[in-house]
XYZ file of C-alpha atoms in Angstrom:
496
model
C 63.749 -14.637 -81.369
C 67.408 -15.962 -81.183
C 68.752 -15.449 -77.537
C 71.997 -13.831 -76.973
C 74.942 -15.591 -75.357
C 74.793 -14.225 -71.445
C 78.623 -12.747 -71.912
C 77.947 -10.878 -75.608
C 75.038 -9.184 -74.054
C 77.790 -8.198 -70.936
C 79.915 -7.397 -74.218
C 77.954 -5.425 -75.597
C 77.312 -3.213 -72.955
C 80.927 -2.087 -72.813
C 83.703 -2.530 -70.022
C 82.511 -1.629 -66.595
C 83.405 -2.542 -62.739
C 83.347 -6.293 -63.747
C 84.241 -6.784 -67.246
C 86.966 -5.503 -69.362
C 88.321 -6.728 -73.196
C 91.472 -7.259 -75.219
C 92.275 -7.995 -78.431
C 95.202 -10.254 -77.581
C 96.993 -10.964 -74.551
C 99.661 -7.621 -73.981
C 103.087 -8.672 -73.605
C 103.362 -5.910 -70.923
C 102.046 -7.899 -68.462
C 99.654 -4.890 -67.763
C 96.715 -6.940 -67.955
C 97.560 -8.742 -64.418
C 96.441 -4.975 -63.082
C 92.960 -5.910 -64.189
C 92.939 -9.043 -62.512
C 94.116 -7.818 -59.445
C 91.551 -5.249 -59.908
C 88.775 -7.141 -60.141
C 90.271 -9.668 -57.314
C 90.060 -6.706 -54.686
C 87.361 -5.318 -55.818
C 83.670 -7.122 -56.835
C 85.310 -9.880 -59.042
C 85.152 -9.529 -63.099
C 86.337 -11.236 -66.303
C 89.037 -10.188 -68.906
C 88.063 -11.354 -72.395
C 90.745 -11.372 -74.491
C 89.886 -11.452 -78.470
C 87.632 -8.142 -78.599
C 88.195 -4.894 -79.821
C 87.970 -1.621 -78.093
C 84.473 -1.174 -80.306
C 83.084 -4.154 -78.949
C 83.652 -6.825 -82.265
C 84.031 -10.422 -81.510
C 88.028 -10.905 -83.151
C 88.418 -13.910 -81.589
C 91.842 -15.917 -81.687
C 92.285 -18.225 -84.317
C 95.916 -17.183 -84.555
C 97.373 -18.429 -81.104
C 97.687 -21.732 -79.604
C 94.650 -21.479 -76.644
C 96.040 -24.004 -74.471
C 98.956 -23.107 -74.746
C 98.320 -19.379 -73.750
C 95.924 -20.259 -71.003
C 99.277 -21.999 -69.437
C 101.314 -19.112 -69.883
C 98.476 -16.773 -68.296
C 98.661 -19.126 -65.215
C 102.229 -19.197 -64.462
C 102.541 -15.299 -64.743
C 99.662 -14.851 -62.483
C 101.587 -17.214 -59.939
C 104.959 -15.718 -60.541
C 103.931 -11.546 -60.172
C 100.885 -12.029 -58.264
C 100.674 -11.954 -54.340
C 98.895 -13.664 -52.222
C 98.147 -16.884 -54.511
C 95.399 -16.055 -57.134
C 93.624 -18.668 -59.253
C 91.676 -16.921 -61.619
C 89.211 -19.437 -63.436
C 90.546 -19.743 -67.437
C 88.051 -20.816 -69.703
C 87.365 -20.795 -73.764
C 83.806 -19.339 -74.577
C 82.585 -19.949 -78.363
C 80.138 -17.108 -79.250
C 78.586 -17.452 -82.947
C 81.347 -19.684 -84.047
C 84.200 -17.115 -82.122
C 86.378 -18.597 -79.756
C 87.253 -15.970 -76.691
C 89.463 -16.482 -73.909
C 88.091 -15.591 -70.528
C 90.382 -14.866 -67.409
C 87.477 -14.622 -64.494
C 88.609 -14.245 -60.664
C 86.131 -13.760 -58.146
C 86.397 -11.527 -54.966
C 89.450 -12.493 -53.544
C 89.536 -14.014 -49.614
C 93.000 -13.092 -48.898
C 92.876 -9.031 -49.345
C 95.029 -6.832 -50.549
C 95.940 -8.670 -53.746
C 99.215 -6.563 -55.438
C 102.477 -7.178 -57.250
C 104.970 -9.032 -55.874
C 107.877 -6.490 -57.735
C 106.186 -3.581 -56.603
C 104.412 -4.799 -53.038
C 101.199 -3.617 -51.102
C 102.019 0.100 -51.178
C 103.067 0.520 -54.820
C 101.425 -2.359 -56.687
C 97.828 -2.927 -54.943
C 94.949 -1.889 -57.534
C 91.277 -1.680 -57.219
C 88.309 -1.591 -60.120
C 86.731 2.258 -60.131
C 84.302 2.341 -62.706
C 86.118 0.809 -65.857
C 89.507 1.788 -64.939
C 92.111 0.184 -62.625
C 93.348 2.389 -59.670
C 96.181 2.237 -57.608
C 94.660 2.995 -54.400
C 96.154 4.391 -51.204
C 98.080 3.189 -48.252
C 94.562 4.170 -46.251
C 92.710 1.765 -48.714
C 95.073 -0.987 -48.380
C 94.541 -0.499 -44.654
C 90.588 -0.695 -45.265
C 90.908 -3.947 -47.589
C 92.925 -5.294 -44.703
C 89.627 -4.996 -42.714
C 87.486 -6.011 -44.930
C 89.420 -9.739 -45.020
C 88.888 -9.882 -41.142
C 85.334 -8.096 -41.501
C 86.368 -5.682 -39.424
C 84.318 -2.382 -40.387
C 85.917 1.207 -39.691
C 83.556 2.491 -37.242
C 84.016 -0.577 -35.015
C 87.511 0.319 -34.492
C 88.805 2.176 -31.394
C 90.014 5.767 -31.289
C 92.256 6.158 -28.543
C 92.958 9.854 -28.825
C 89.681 10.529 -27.706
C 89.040 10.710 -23.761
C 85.226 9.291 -23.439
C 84.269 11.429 -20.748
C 85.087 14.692 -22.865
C 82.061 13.258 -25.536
C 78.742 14.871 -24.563
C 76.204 11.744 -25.182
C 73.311 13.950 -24.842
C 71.699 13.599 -28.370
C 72.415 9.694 -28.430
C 70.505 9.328 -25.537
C 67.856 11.306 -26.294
C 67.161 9.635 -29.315
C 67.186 6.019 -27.496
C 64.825 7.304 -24.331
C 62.462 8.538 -26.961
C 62.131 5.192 -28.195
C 62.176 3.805 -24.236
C 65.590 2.372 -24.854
C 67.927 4.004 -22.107
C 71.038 4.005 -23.189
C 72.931 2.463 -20.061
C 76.712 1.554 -20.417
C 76.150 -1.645 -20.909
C 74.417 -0.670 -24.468
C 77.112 1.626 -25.198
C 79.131 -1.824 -24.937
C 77.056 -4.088 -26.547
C 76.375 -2.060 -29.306
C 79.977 -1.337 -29.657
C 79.613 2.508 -29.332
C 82.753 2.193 -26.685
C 85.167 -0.890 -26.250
C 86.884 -1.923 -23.475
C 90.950 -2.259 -23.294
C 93.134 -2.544 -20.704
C 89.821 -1.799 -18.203
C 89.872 1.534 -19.617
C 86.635 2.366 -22.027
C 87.131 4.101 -24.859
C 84.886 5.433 -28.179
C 84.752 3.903 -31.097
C 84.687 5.430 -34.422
C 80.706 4.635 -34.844
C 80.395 6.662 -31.690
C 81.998 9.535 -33.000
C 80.870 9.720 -36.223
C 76.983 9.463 -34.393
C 77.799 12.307 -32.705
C 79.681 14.355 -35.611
C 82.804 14.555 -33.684
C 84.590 14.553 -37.444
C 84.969 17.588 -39.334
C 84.007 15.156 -42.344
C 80.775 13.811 -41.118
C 77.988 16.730 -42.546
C 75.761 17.285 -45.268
C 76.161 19.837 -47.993
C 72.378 20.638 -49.128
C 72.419 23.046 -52.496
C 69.766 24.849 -54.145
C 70.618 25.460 -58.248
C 69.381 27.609 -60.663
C 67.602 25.533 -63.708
C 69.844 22.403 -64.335
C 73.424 22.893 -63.797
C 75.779 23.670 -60.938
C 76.248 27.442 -61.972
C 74.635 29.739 -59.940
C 72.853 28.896 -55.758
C 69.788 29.885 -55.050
C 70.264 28.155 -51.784
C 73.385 26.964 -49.556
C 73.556 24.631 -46.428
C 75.956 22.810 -44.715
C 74.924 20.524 -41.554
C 77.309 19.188 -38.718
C 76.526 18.402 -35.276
C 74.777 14.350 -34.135
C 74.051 12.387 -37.578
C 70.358 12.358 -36.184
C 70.132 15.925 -36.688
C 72.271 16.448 -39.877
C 69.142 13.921 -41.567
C 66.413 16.126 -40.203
C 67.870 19.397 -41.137
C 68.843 17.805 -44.659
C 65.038 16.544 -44.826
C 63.867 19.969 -43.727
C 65.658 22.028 -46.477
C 64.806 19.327 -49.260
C 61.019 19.562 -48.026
C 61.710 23.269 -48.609
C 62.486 23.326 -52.121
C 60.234 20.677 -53.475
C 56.584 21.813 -55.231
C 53.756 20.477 -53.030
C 50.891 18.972 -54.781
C 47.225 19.960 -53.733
C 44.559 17.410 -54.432
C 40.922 17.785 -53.023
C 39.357 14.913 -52.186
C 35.308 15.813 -51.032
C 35.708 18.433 -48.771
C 39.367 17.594 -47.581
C 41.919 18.654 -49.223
C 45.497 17.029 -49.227
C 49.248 18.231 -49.751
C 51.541 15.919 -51.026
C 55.270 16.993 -52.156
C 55.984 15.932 -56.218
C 58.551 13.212 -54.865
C 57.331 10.853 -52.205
C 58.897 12.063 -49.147
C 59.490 8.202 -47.471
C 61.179 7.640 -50.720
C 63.846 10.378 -50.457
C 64.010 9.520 -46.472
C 65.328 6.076 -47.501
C 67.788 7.074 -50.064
C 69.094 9.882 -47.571
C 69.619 7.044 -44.689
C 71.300 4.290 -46.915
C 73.592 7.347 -47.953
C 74.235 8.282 -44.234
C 74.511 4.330 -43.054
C 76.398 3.476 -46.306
C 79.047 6.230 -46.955
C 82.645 5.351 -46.500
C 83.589 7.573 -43.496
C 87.227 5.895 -43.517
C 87.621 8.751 -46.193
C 88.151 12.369 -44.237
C 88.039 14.132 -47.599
C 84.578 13.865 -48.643
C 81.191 14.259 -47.262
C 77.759 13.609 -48.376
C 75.745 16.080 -51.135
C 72.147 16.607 -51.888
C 71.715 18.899 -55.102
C 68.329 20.098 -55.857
C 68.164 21.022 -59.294
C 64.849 22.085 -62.030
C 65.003 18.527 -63.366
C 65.880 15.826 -60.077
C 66.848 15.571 -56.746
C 70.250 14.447 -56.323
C 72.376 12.020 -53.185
C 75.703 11.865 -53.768
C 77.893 9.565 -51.130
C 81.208 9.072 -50.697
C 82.471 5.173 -51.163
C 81.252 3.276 -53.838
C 79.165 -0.301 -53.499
C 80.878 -1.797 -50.551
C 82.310 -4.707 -49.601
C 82.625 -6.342 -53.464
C 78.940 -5.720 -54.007
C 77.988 -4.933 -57.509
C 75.362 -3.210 -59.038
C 72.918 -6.198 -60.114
C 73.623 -7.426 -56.412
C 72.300 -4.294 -54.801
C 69.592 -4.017 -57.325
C 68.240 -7.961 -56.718
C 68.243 -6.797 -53.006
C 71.261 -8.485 -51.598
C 72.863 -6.158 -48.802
C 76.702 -5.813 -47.623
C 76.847 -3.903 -44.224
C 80.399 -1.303 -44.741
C 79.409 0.176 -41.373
C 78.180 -2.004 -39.095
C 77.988 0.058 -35.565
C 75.927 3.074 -37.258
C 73.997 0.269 -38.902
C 73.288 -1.430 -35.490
C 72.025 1.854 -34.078
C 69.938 2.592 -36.879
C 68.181 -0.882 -36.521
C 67.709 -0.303 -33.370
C 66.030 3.032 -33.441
C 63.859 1.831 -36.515
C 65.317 3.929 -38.768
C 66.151 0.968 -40.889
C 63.440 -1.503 -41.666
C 64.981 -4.493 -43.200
C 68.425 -5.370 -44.657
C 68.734 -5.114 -48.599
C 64.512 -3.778 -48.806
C 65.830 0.169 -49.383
C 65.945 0.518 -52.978
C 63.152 -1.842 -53.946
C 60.838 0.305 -51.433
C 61.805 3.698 -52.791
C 60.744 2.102 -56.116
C 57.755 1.078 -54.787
C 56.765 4.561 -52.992
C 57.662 6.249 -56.757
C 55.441 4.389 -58.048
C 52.496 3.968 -56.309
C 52.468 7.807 -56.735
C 52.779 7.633 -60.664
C 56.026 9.048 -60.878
C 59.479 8.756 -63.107
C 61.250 6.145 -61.464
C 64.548 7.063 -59.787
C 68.349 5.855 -61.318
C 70.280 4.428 -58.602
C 74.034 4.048 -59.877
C 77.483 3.477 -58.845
C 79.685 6.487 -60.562
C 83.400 6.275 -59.357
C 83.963 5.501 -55.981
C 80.284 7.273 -55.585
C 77.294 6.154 -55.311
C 74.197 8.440 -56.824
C 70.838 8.355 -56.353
C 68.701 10.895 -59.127
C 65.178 11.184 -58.579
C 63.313 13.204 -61.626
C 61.021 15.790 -60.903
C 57.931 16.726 -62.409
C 57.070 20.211 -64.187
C 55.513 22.262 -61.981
C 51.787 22.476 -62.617
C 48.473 24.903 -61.632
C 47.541 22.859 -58.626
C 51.010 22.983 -57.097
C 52.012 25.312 -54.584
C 54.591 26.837 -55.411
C 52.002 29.663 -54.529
C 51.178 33.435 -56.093
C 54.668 32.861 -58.015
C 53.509 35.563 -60.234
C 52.863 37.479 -57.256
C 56.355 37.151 -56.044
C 57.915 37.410 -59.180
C 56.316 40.613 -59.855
C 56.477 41.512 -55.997
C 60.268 40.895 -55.813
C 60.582 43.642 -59.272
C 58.831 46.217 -58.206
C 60.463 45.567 -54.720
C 63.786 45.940 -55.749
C 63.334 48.578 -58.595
C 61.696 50.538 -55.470
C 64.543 49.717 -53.077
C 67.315 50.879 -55.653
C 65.830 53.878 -55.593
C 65.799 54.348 -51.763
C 69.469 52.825 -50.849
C 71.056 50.093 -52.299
C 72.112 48.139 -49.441
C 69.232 48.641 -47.128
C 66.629 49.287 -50.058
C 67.366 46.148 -51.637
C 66.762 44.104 -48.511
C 63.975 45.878 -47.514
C 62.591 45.753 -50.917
C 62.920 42.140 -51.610
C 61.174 41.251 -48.591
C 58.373 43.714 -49.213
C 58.083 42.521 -52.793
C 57.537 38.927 -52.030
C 55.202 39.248 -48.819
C 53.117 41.787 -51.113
C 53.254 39.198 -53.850
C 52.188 36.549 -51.139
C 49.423 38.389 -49.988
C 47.844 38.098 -53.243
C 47.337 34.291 -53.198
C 45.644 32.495 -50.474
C 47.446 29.337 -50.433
C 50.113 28.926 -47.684
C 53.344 29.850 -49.560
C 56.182 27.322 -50.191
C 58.444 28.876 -48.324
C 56.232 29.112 -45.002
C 55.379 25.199 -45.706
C 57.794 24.487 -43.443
C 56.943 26.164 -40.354
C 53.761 24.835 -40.766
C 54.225 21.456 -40.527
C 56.568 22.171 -37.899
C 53.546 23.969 -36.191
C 51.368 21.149 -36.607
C 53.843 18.559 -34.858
C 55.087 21.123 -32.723
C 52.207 23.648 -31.424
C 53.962 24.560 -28.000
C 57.548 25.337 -29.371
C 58.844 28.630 -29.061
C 59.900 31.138 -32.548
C 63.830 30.465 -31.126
C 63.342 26.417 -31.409
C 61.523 26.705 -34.923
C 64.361 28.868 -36.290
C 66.628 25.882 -35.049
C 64.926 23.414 -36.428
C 64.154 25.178 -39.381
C 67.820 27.119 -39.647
C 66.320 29.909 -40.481
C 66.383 33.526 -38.642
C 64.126 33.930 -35.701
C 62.783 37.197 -37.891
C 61.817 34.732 -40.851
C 60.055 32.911 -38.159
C 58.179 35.595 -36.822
C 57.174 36.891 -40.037
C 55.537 33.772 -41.375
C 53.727 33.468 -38.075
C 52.598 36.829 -38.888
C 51.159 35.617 -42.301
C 49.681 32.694 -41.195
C 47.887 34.634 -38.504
C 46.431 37.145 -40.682
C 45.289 34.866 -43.512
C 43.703 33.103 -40.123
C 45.773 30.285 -40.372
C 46.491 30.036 -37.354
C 45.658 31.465 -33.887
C 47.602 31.657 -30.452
C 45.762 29.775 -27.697
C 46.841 30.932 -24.593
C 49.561 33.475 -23.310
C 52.787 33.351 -25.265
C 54.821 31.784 -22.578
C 52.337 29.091 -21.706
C 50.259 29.209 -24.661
C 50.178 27.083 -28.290
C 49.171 27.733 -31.757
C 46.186 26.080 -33.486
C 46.080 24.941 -36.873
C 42.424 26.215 -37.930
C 40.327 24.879 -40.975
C 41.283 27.449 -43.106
C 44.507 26.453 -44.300
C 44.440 26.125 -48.088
C-alpha cells in the first residue's frame, strides 16, 4: 500500500491549532494573522494552494519564487519582533504547494507593527486566530522569561493575615515540616526589600481566589438539562480534590465481583485513573484567568474534566500525547511533587490509559477544545452485579413515597415521603446502597471520626449521616465498639 505524503495526511485532517490552507496568497495581508498565530502559539504551517474542502489546487499560475520573496519582505515589513518563518515548495502527487511554517517564536508577543501589542497580538485557539487580551499579552511576556504566574508576588496580600494551617498539615503528614525556609525555597513566599511576601502559588494552594474551586454536576441522561446533583468546592486546593473525588465516587456504579469467598467492589471507571486526570487539571489550569474555574460533569454516558487554559506553553496535542510535559505552573507543581501527588513529569495520560485498560474498559479521549482542555471518560451500562442497589426498590419506594406525602402536605409530605420511600426501597436489598458507599469507606479509613467530621468530609447533612449509620447498623454492618465519645465503629463481615 502506497504511503501518504506526511503533510496530505495533516491535510486531510482539516485545519487545526497547527495547520491552516489557502487557495492563493490574499492580497489582504490577513494571512500574516495566521503566522503570528501560530508564532505565539505551538508553531504551524500555512499551505497556500488548497481549497477550503481540502483539494490539492496547487499553483501553477504564479511565479513561486517570486511569491516566496514577496511573502518574506511583508513578514519583515508588518511583523514585530523579527520573524523568519521557514518558506518551502512541497510537491504532493505531481502538485506543487507553498508552505509558510514558523515555529514557536523565542521573542513573545509577536503582533503588528501598524496596530502594536495591544491591538495586533494574535494567538491560535482551535482553528481560528484570536486577538487575545492585554492579560494574555502580559502572560506571553512570561512565558519568554519562563516566568510562570503563580511564581509571581502579590503584594496586596499581608502574609501574616494567610492562615497556613492546611499547607502544613498536609507537609507534617508526610514528615516534611513546613519551616520558612521551605516556604522560601519552594517559592510559596519571596523575599523583597527584607519584607516576605506570598506568592500567587501560595494563594491559589490555599484558595485565597474566588476563582480557584471546583464545580462538580450531576445530569440527568446525557445532556446539560436538568441536575440531579450540584456542588461547588472552595477552601485549600488539597481539599477541593478530595471533596471533588468524594462526590464523583458518589455517583459512579460500583462493580461487585466475588472472588472464592471474598468479594470485591470496584467503581466502573478506575478510580487512580480519574485521580490523575483531576490533578493534571488542578496542576495544569491557567489560574492567570479569574473568570473560569474547573468542571467535572457526570453524565449517563462519561465522566467529564473540563480546565480552563488550553495545552500550555506551545505544547501540542501529539506532544502531550508522546508524553512530553510543559510545566504552566511551576510552584503548585513543586508542591505537588513534593507531597507525591505527582509521580513523574509527562507519565499522566499514558498511566490513566494504562489503569483503563488493564480493567477492560473504553479508553478515555483526552483533547484540547478552545482554550480548554477535556478529558471524557465513557462509562459502562449499568449491569445486575452493580450496585447501584434495590433501584427498583427506590424507584418504587420514592412513588409510593411521594404519592403518600402529597396526600399528607406538600411541603413537609414530600420530604418526608421521599426519604421514607427510598429507605423502604433500601431495606429491600441487602447490598450497601450507592448512596451510603461513601460513608462507608469513609468508616473504614476513618473508624474513630465523629457523624459532624463525616458530614464534612462527605458535605452532606449530619442527619444523612446519622441515618446511614442507622442502616448500616441494622443490616449489621457495622457495630459501635465502645462509648460514643471514646468509642469506634467496626466494619463486620457482613457487608455485601
Amino acid at each position: 500500500m502506497e504511503n501518504k505524503h506526511p503533510l496530505l495526511l495533516d491535510i486531510e485532517k482539516g485545519e487545526s491549532k497547527s495547520l491552516e490552507f489557502k487557495v492563493q496568497l490574499p492580497t489582504s495581508k490577513e494571512w500574516v494573522k495566521s503566522i503570528i498565530s501560530f508564532a505565539n502559539s505551538a508553531g504551524g504551517k500555512l499551505v497556500i494552494g488548497v481549497s477550503d474542502n481540502r483539494t490539492l489546487i496547487g499553483l501553477q499560475h504564479f511565479d513561486l519564487f517570486e511569491l516566496m520573496d514577496k511573502i518574506s519582505s511583508t513578514m519583515h515589513e508588518l511583523v514585530a519582533p523579527t520573524l523568519l518563518p521557514n518558506i518551502y515548495i512541497e510537491n504532493i502527487n505531481g502538485v506543487e504547494l507553498l508552505v509558510i511554517e514558523v515555529q514557536r517564536g523565542a521573542l513573545l508577543p509577536y503582533y503588528l507593527k501598524s496596530k502594536g501589542k495591544e491591538l495586533g497580538c494574535y494567538q491560535r485557539i482551535g482553528a481560528t486566530n484570536r486577538l487575545v487580551s492585554q492579560a494574555q499579552v502580559i502572560e506571553l511576556e512570561r512565558q519568554r522569561n519562563h516566568i510562570s504566574f503563580d511564581s509571581l508576588i502579590n503584594y496586596e496580600v499581608d502574609l501574616s493575615t494567610l492562615d497556613l494551617t492546611p499547607l502544613q498539615q498536609r507537609f507534617a503528614a508526610h514528615g516534611k515540616p513546613l519551616t520558612p525556609e521551605k516556604l522560601l525555597s519552594l517559592k510559596l513566599v519571596k523575599n523583597d526589600n527584607n519584607m516576605l511576601y506570598p506568592t500567587h502559588g501560595l494563594l491559589i494552594l490555599l484558595g485565597f481566589y474566588e476563582h480557584v474551586e471546583i464545580k462538580c454536576s450531576r445530569f440527568k441522561g446525557t445532556t446539560m438539562s436538568i441536575f440531579l446533583d450540584k456542588k461547588e468546592y472552595t477552601g485549600d486546593l488539597f481539599q477541593q480534590i478530595e471533596n471533588a473525588e468524594l462526590f464523583i465516587k458518589n455517583h459512579l456504579h460500583l462493580r461487585a465481583e466475588v472472588l472464592g469467598l471474598q468479594r470485591t467492589d470496584t467503581f466502573e471507571i478506575p478510580f487512580p485513573a480519574i485521580r490523575e486526570a483531576l490533578l493534571n487539571a488542578v496542576m495544569h489550569r491557567d489560574y492567570s484567568n479569574f473568570g473560569r474555574d474547573i468542571k467535572i460533569g457526570i453524565y449517563d454516558d462519561i465522566v467529564n474534566i473540563v480546565s480552563p487554559g488550553g495545552l500550555p506553553n506551545g505544547l501540542t496535542m501529539l506532544d502531550a500525547l508522546k508524553g512530553r510535559s510543559e510545566i504552566r505552573n511551576t510552584v503548585i507543581a513543586r508542591v505537588f511533587k513534593e507531597l507525591d501527588l505527582v509521580e513523574q513529569w509527562g507519565s499522566g495520560i499514558q498511566r490513566i490509559k494504562e489503569y483503563c485498560t488493564k480493567a477492560n474498559i473504553g479508553l478515555p479521549v483526552f483533547s484540547e477544545s478552545g482554550d480548554f482542555t477535556d478529558w471524557e471518560f465513557p462509562r459502562k451500562i449499568q449491569s445486575s452485579n452493580e450496585v447501584s442497589v434495590a433501584s427498583d426498590g427506590i424507584n418504587d419506594g420514592i412513588n409510593d413515597g411521594i404519592n403518600d406525602g402529597i396526600n399528607d402536605g406538600i411541603n413537609d409530605g414530600i420530604n418526608d415521603g421521599i426519604n421514607d420511600g427510598i429507605n423502604d426501597g433500601i431495606n429491600h436489598s441487602s447490598v450497601v446502597p450507592k448512596n451510603i458507599q461513601p460513608l462507608l469507606t469513609c468508616i473504614k479509613h476513618s473508624p474513630s471520626l465523629s457523624t459532624k467530621v463525616f458530614a464534612k468530609q462527605l458535605n452532606v447533612g449530619t442527619a444523612t449521616v446519622e441515618r446511614h449509620i442507622k442502616w448500616l447498623k441494622d443490616h449489621k454492618v457495622i457495630k459501635r465498639i465502645g462509648s460514643n465519645k471514646d468509642g469506634y465503629w467496626q466494619v463486620l463481615n457482613n457487608e455485601k
